[in-house]
Each structure stands twice: as structure tokens, then as C-alpha cells.
mmCIF file of C-alpha atoms and ligand atoms in Angstrom:
data_model
loop_
_atom_site.group_PDB
_atom_site.id
_atom_site.type_symbol
_atom_site.label_atom_id
_atom_site.label_comp_id
_atom_site.label_asym_id
_atom_site.label_seq_id
_atom_site.Cartn_x
_atom_site.Cartn_y
_atom_site.Cartn_z
ATOM 1 C CA MET A 161 0.000 0.000 0.000
ATOM 2 C CA TYR A 162 2.949 2.392 0.560
ATOM 3 C CA PHE A 163 5.206 4.052 -2.023
ATOM 4 C CA ASP A 164 8.603 4.982 -0.583
ATOM 5 C CA THR A 165 9.474 7.652 -3.153
ATOM 6 C CA HIS A 166 13.076 8.123 -1.984
ATOM 7 C CA ALA A 167 15.251 5.402 -0.423
ATOM 8 C CA HIS A 168 18.962 4.745 -0.947
ATOM 9 C CA PHE A 169 19.139 0.959 -0.893
ATOM 10 C CA ASP A 170 22.310 1.291 -2.966
ATOM 11 C CA SER A 171 23.971 2.744 0.178
ATOM 12 C CA GLU A 172 26.868 0.927 1.820
ATOM 13 C CA LYS A 173 24.770 0.865 4.999
ATOM 14 C CA PHE A 174 22.827 -1.995 3.354
ATOM 15 C CA GLU A 175 25.958 -3.947 2.508
ATOM 16 C CA GLY A 176 25.437 -7.480 3.765
ATOM 17 C CA ASP A 177 21.621 -7.600 3.900
ATOM 18 C CA ARG A 178 20.451 -5.373 1.011
ATOM 19 C CA LEU A 179 18.677 -8.099 -0.956
ATOM 20 C CA GLU A 180 16.998 -9.623 2.124
ATOM 21 C CA VAL A 181 15.754 -6.230 3.330
ATOM 22 C CA LEU A 182 14.382 -5.353 -0.111
ATOM 23 C CA ALA A 183 12.767 -8.763 -0.535
ATOM 24 C CA SER A 184 10.964 -8.311 2.817
ATOM 25 C CA MET A 185 9.334 -5.002 1.809
ATOM 26 C CA PRO A 186 6.153 -6.243 0.069
ATOM 27 C CA ALA A 187 5.227 -8.199 3.218
ATOM 28 C CA ALA A 188 5.795 -4.978 5.226
ATOM 29 C CA GLY A 189 3.152 -3.185 3.130
ATOM 30 C CA VAL A 190 5.561 -1.417 0.778
ATOM 31 C CA ASP A 191 4.304 -1.681 -2.816
ATOM 32 C CA LEU A 192 6.792 0.592 -4.567
ATOM 33 C CA ILE A 193 10.254 2.028 -3.887
ATOM 34 C CA LEU A 194 12.225 4.615 -5.845
ATOM 35 C CA ASP A 195 15.996 4.585 -5.319
ATOM 36 C CA PRO A 196 17.683 7.828 -6.457
ATOM 37 C CA GLY A 197 21.355 8.028 -7.349
ATOM 38 C CA SER A 198 23.846 10.412 -5.749
ATOM 39 C CA ASP A 199 26.464 10.088 -8.492
ATOM 40 C CA ILE A 200 26.934 7.972 -11.616
ATOM 41 C CA ILE A 201 28.114 4.876 -9.711
ATOM 42 C CA THR A 202 25.178 4.891 -7.261
ATOM 43 C CA SER A 203 22.739 5.707 -10.097
ATOM 44 C CA ARG A 204 23.924 2.558 -11.869
ATOM 45 C CA ALA A 205 23.633 0.593 -8.605
ATOM 46 C CA ALA A 206 20.067 1.886 -8.144
ATOM 47 C CA LEU A 207 19.212 0.771 -11.683
ATOM 48 C CA ALA A 208 20.689 -2.678 -10.994
ATOM 49 C CA LEU A 209 18.339 -3.017 -7.987
ATOM 50 C CA ALA A 210 15.415 -1.809 -10.115
ATOM 51 C CA GLU A 211 16.212 -4.514 -12.650
ATOM 52 C CA GLN A 212 16.307 -7.122 -9.905
ATOM 53 C CA PHE A 213 13.061 -6.204 -8.078
ATOM 54 C CA ASP A 214 9.918 -5.381 -10.033
ATOM 55 C CA PHE A 215 8.632 -3.011 -7.293
ATOM 56 C CA VAL A 216 11.843 -0.947 -7.331
ATOM 57 C CA TYR A 217 12.486 1.960 -9.703
ATOM 58 C CA ALA A 218 15.529 4.206 -10.020
ATOM 59 C CA ALA A 219 16.502 7.826 -10.638
ATOM 60 C CA ALA A 220 19.846 8.961 -12.046
ATOM 61 C CA GLY A 221 21.676 12.118 -11.076
ATOM 62 C CA VAL A 222 24.526 13.839 -9.259
ATOM 63 C CA HIS A 223 23.870 15.116 -5.709
ATOM 64 C CA PRO A 224 25.316 18.541 -4.797
ATOM 65 C CA HIS A 225 27.777 16.849 -2.399
ATOM 66 C CA GLU A 226 29.334 15.087 -5.396
ATOM 67 C CA ALA A 227 29.149 18.044 -7.816
ATOM 68 C CA GLU A 228 32.878 18.729 -7.659
ATOM 69 C CA GLU A 229 33.686 15.117 -8.576
ATOM 70 C CA VAL A 230 31.862 14.945 -11.915
ATOM 71 C CA THR A 231 33.699 13.683 -14.979
ATOM 72 C CA ASP A 232 33.365 15.200 -18.465
ATOM 73 C CA SER A 233 30.851 12.502 -19.401
ATOM 74 C CA TYR A 234 28.403 12.815 -16.485
ATOM 75 C CA LEU A 235 25.559 14.358 -18.495
ATOM 76 C CA ALA A 236 25.936 11.741 -21.242
ATOM 77 C CA ASP A 237 26.021 9.037 -18.542
ATOM 78 C CA ILE A 238 22.774 10.317 -16.975
ATOM 79 C CA GLU A 239 21.164 10.580 -20.406
ATOM 80 C CA GLU A 240 22.088 6.978 -21.159
ATOM 81 C CA LEU A 241 20.663 5.818 -17.795
ATOM 82 C CA CYS A 242 17.448 7.764 -18.499
ATOM 83 C CA ARG A 243 16.862 5.714 -21.648
ATOM 84 C CA HIS A 244 16.238 2.705 -19.426
ATOM 85 C CA PRO A 245 12.506 2.274 -18.681
ATOM 86 C CA GLU A 246 13.212 1.558 -14.979
ATOM 87 C CA VAL A 247 14.764 5.046 -14.556
ATOM 88 C CA LYS A 248 11.876 7.392 -13.786
ATOM 89 C CA ALA A 249 13.524 10.706 -12.893
ATOM 90 C CA ILE A 250 16.735 12.731 -12.727
ATOM 91 C CA GLY A 251 17.832 12.901 -9.100
ATOM 92 C CA GLU A 252 18.759 13.579 -6.629
ATOM 93 C CA ILE A 253 20.044 16.960 -7.746
ATOM 94 C CA GLY A 254 20.118 20.410 -6.189
ATOM 95 C CA LEU A 255 22.043 22.576 -3.745
ATOM 96 C CA ASP A 256 23.408 21.997 -0.247
ATOM 97 C CA TYR A 257 24.749 25.122 1.456
ATOM 98 C CA HIS A 258 24.694 23.464 4.886
ATOM 99 C CA TYR A 259 27.606 21.085 4.292
ATOM 100 C CA ASP A 260 29.152 22.881 1.277
ATOM 101 C CA PHE A 261 31.000 19.688 0.279
ATOM 102 C CA SER A 262 31.318 21.166 -3.220
ATOM 103 C CA PRO A 263 31.919 24.879 -3.927
ATOM 104 C CA ARG A 264 28.585 26.678 -4.361
ATOM 105 C CA GLU A 265 29.412 27.882 -7.849
ATOM 106 C CA VAL A 266 30.106 24.295 -8.932
ATOM 107 C CA GLN A 267 26.894 23.086 -7.249
ATOM 108 C CA ARG A 268 24.852 25.674 -9.162
ATOM 109 C CA LYS A 269 26.496 24.790 -12.475
ATOM 110 C CA VAL A 270 25.976 21.026 -12.081
ATOM 111 C CA PHE A 271 22.405 21.514 -10.848
ATOM 112 C CA ALA A 272 21.481 23.823 -13.760
ATOM 113 C CA ALA A 273 23.058 21.458 -16.299
ATOM 114 C CA GLN A 274 20.952 18.557 -14.970
ATOM 115 C CA MET A 275 17.819 20.740 -15.019
ATOM 116 C CA ALA A 276 18.533 21.498 -18.690
ATOM 117 C CA LEU A 277 18.920 17.776 -19.348
ATOM 118 C CA ALA A 278 15.596 17.079 -17.581
ATOM 119 C CA ARG A 279 13.942 19.700 -19.787
ATOM 120 C CA ASP A 280 15.462 18.215 -22.954
ATOM 121 C CA LEU A 281 14.586 14.605 -22.020
ATOM 122 C CA ASP A 282 11.202 15.524 -20.503
ATOM 123 C CA MET A 283 12.094 13.790 -17.207
ATOM 124 C CA PRO A 284 10.862 14.849 -13.742
ATOM 125 C CA VAL A 285 13.486 15.898 -11.160
ATOM 126 C CA ILE A 286 14.053 15.043 -7.484
ATOM 127 C CA ILE A 287 15.366 18.114 -5.669
ATOM 128 C CA HIS A 288 17.684 18.271 -2.660
ATOM 129 C CA ASP A 289 17.640 21.815 -1.227
ATOM 130 C CA ARG A 290 19.374 22.455 2.046
ATOM 131 C CA GLU A 291 19.737 26.055 3.171
ATOM 132 C CA ALA A 292 19.879 27.173 -0.465
ATOM 133 C CA HIS A 293 16.254 28.164 -1.008
ATOM 134 C CA GLU A 294 16.799 31.383 -2.910
ATOM 135 C CA ASP A 295 19.301 29.977 -5.399
ATOM 136 C CA PHE A 296 17.196 26.833 -5.828
ATOM 137 C CA LEU A 297 14.088 28.881 -6.663
ATOM 138 C CA ASN A 298 16.083 31.076 -9.069
ATOM 139 C CA ILE A 299 17.452 28.100 -10.999
ATOM 140 C CA MET A 300 14.088 26.297 -10.916
ATOM 141 C CA LYS A 301 12.420 29.321 -12.517
ATOM 142 C CA GLN A 302 14.850 29.169 -15.455
ATOM 143 C CA PHE A 303 13.310 25.791 -16.394
ATOM 144 C CA PRO A 304 9.545 26.377 -16.236
ATOM 145 C CA THR A 305 8.622 23.213 -18.165
ATOM 146 C CA VAL A 306 10.451 20.865 -15.763
ATOM 147 C CA ARG A 307 8.274 19.018 -13.223
ATOM 148 C CA GLY A 308 9.814 18.257 -9.842
ATOM 149 C CA VAL A 309 9.502 17.171 -6.245
ATOM 150 C CA VAL A 310 11.336 18.831 -3.358
ATOM 151 C CA HIS A 311 12.424 15.878 -1.262
ATOM 152 C CA CYS A 312 12.847 15.826 2.531
ATOM 153 C CA TYR A 313 11.077 19.169 2.723
ATOM 154 C CA ALA A 314 12.539 21.407 5.434
ATOM 155 C CA GLY A 315 11.634 24.908 4.278
ATOM 156 C CA SER A 316 9.040 27.386 5.496
ATOM 157 C CA LEU A 317 5.268 27.375 4.983
ATOM 158 C CA GLU A 318 5.669 30.412 2.734
ATOM 159 C CA MET A 319 8.229 28.678 0.540
ATOM 160 C CA SER A 320 6.060 25.556 0.303
ATOM 161 C CA ARG A 321 3.410 27.766 -1.300
ATOM 162 C CA ASP A 322 5.946 29.069 -3.855
ATOM 163 C CA ILE A 323 6.970 25.494 -4.660
ATOM 164 C CA LEU A 324 3.376 24.334 -5.115
ATOM 165 C CA LYS A 325 2.592 27.383 -7.222
ATOM 166 C CA ALA A 326 5.512 26.478 -9.504
ATOM 167 C CA GLY A 327 3.873 23.074 -10.012
ATOM 168 C CA TYR A 328 6.366 21.102 -7.902
ATOM 169 C CA ASN A 329 5.335 18.443 -5.393
ATOM 170 C CA ILE A 330 6.617 18.230 -1.817
ATOM 171 C CA SER A 331 7.847 15.075 -0.125
ATOM 172 C CA PHE A 332 8.170 14.400 3.616
ATOM 173 C CA THR A 333 10.604 12.169 5.512
ATOM 174 C CA GLY A 334 10.853 11.050 9.136
ATOM 175 C CA SER A 335 12.299 14.468 9.977
ATOM 176 C CA ILE A 336 8.703 15.699 10.382
ATOM 177 C CA THR A 337 8.315 13.338 13.354
ATOM 178 C CA PHE A 338 11.287 14.808 15.276
ATOM 179 C CA LYS A 339 10.179 16.525 18.480
ATOM 180 C CA ASN A 340 12.145 19.713 17.772
ATOM 181 C CA ASN A 341 10.572 20.112 14.326
ATOM 182 C CA LYS A 342 7.881 22.698 14.992
ATOM 183 C CA LYS A 343 7.806 23.982 11.402
ATOM 184 C CA ALA A 344 6.496 20.815 9.751
ATOM 185 C CA PRO A 345 2.974 20.244 11.166
ATOM 186 C CA PRO A 346 1.354 23.415 9.703
ATOM 187 C CA ILE A 347 2.984 22.663 6.331
ATOM 188 C CA VAL A 348 1.741 19.063 6.411
ATOM 189 C CA ALA A 349 -1.735 20.297 7.354
ATOM 190 C CA ALA A 350 -1.839 22.753 4.434
ATOM 191 C CA MET A 351 -0.787 20.300 1.689
ATOM 192 C CA PRO A 352 -3.276 19.768 -1.139
ATOM 193 C CA ALA A 353 -4.171 16.035 -1.122
ATOM 194 C CA ASP A 354 -2.852 15.545 -4.652
ATOM 195 C CA ARG A 355 0.533 17.247 -4.246
ATOM 196 C CA TYR A 356 2.465 15.528 -1.443
ATOM 197 C CA MET A 357 4.515 12.351 -1.286
ATOM 198 C CA ILE A 358 6.244 10.388 1.474
ATOM 199 C CA GLU A 359 9.695 8.827 1.660
ATOM 200 C CA THR A 360 12.107 7.383 4.182
ATOM 201 C CA ASP A 361 15.372 8.725 2.650
ATOM 202 C CA ALA A 362 16.733 5.448 4.049
ATOM 203 C CA PRO A 363 19.247 4.737 5.478
ATOM 204 C CA TYR A 364 19.020 8.296 6.896
ATOM 205 C CA MET A 365 16.235 10.325 8.590
ATOM 206 C CA THR A 366 14.829 7.464 10.670
ATOM 207 C CA PRO A 367 11.442 8.486 12.117
ATOM 208 C CA VAL A 368 10.453 8.472 15.770
ATOM 209 C CA PRO A 369 10.277 5.960 17.553
ATOM 210 C CA HIS A 370 13.313 4.389 15.825
ATOM 211 C CA ARG A 371 15.407 7.546 15.510
ATOM 212 C CA GLY A 372 19.122 6.679 15.622
ATOM 213 C CA LYS A 373 18.720 3.263 13.987
ATOM 214 C CA ARG A 374 19.248 2.472 10.296
ATOM 215 C CA ASN A 375 16.158 3.450 8.336
ATOM 216 C CA ASP A 376 14.350 1.335 5.742
ATOM 217 C CA SER A 377 11.042 1.485 3.868
ATOM 218 C CA SER A 378 9.158 -0.516 6.523
ATOM 219 C CA TYR A 379 9.337 2.608 8.746
ATOM 220 C CA LEU A 380 7.292 4.610 6.239
ATOM 221 C CA LYS A 381 4.220 3.733 8.285
ATOM 222 C CA TYR A 382 5.390 6.002 11.152
ATOM 223 C CA ILE A 383 5.547 8.948 8.742
ATOM 224 C CA ALA A 384 2.081 8.092 7.373
ATOM 225 C CA GLU A 385 0.666 7.823 10.911
ATOM 226 C CA PHE A 386 2.156 11.184 11.863
ATOM 227 C CA ILE A 387 0.688 12.858 8.757
ATOM 228 C CA ALA A 388 -2.687 11.132 9.227
ATOM 229 C CA ASP A 389 -2.877 12.499 12.763
ATOM 230 C CA ILE A 390 -2.215 16.070 11.612
ATOM 231 C CA ARG A 391 -4.609 15.896 8.641
ATOM 232 C CA GLY A 392 -7.379 14.103 10.516
ATOM 233 C CA ILE A 393 -7.479 11.151 8.124
ATOM 234 C CA THR A 394 -6.412 7.504 8.414
ATOM 235 C CA PRO A 395 -2.887 6.221 7.648
ATOM 236 C CA GLU A 396 -4.513 4.122 4.909
ATOM 237 C CA GLN A 397 -5.770 7.324 3.264
ATOM 238 C CA VAL A 398 -2.291 8.847 3.475
ATOM 239 C CA ALA A 399 -0.885 5.667 1.918
ATOM 240 C CA ALA A 400 -3.476 5.723 -0.870
ATOM 241 C CA GLU A 401 -3.052 9.437 -1.652
ATOM 242 C CA THR A 402 0.739 9.302 -1.661
ATOM 243 C CA LEU A 403 0.825 6.077 -3.702
ATOM 244 C CA GLU A 404 -1.387 7.727 -6.312
ATOM 245 C CA ASN A 405 0.597 10.997 -6.269
ATOM 246 C CA GLY A 406 3.910 9.162 -6.562
ATOM 247 C CA LYS A 407 2.752 6.935 -9.424
ATOM 248 C CA LYS A 408 1.421 9.943 -11.307
ATOM 249 C CA PHE A 409 4.562 11.992 -10.674
ATOM 250 C CA PHE A 410 7.007 9.275 -11.782
ATOM 251 C CA GLY A 411 4.778 7.887 -14.554
ATOM 252 C CA ILE A 412 4.452 4.404 -13.037
ATOM 253 C CA GLU A 413 1.446 2.292 -14.070
HETATM 254 NI NI1 NI B 747 18.385 11.264 -0.443
#
């Protein structure tokens, strides 16, 4: 019943039990998983998992942390990955001014180049924006035909309105369940039913009550329960709405 729209099962944190954990997901109520790449190697690893499990799909892209490491062929490599029917988006891409692992100028250049590729290939994008809201919105506006989702949303209520107005979806992780996160509940409450998605961002962002442990898609239910409580609906309704929104966004039948 659940669609985990963002989970990094290609991560080294799943070394040793990756295939067992993935194989256990349908029995845990997880119908679909999308594994986004962080660079070319992890994008290829995500595609390999998508080829192995029929409920897993992939996205290909270079994360802002890795922007400085790109080779001359990275755009051609992403384009080639996008020709595969199991690759449903370009991502995750964007800007991270919190860690600044790559120089900001390089982050902006690599992000804009991947946005241009998404426009040319007519692919949706998965956005990582951390403390870079203004530059993200400026680059986004240069590509008005590109459809996107802002993953692990951590911005303001006001910015969420700008994002929705631009036609982008918003996706929530376990970070909304953290006790010190006072910003999230009003944003969750205000979401149009057809514009939000849920994700674990596994192995990171583990929701309460498992915070601190390795995350996986079976913990999506805690995020759905938290959202259901705020919106005054059932977790099953949250699961149904977000499954539908995710399938529509990624073009999955
Ligand atoms: Ni991620």
C-alpha cells in the first residue's frame, strides 16, 4: 500500500543484507520504492536493484555533495541511464549550502546542467535543497517546463506555497516526526491532497520511535501515521493518496 518515493538501498549501509531487506518489503506493506542516485556509480547501482526487483524503480543524477567530482561525461552518462525504462527521474540533484561539500558555484552549475537535461529529455526531477532556497528557486524558474519534487522538505510554509505554485510536489521524511521540528505540522496540514509524497530517505532520517537506527522502507508507516494524525485522516488514506501521487509523478502504471 505504501510508495517509498526516496530510499537509498544502494547505500553501503545496506551492505550485507540489502537483498533480504528489499525482498521483505512487500510483506511490510511497501508496494513501490524509488531509489535515487547520488552520483553515476550509485545511479547505476540503483538501476541494478530496479532490474532485480519489479517493485523498485531508479533515478539517475549527481547530488550537490558530489558536484565537484563529476567527470566530463556525467551528463551523457545520466542521459544513457534515463533511456532505461526503470529510470523514472533525474535525481537527486540540487544545492546543499549546509555542508558545502562542493563549492557553491560548482553546485549551481551542475544543478542547472541537470535541469537542462531534464527539460530536454522531458524527465521529472528530485530536488535536494538544504539552506539554499533562494538559489534553488532562481534556478528552478529558469526551467519552467520541468516538473519536480522537493524531497525531505525542510523549508518554510511560505516557501512551500511558492513550490506548489511552480507546479512542484513536496515530499516528507521522518524528519517531520522529530520533536524539535515545529515547522512541519502546519505545512503538512496545508498540503493539497494531490501534491504531497512520502519517503524514508533510508538509510538516513529514521522516524520516531526508531530515531538513531538504520532506516528502511518498513518505517514509512510512522511517517504516514504522523501525517494522518495532523490531517485528521487515516494512515490508509495517506498511503493511498501518496501512492497515487507518486505513481502519477514518476509515470508508473
Ligand atoms: Ni536522499
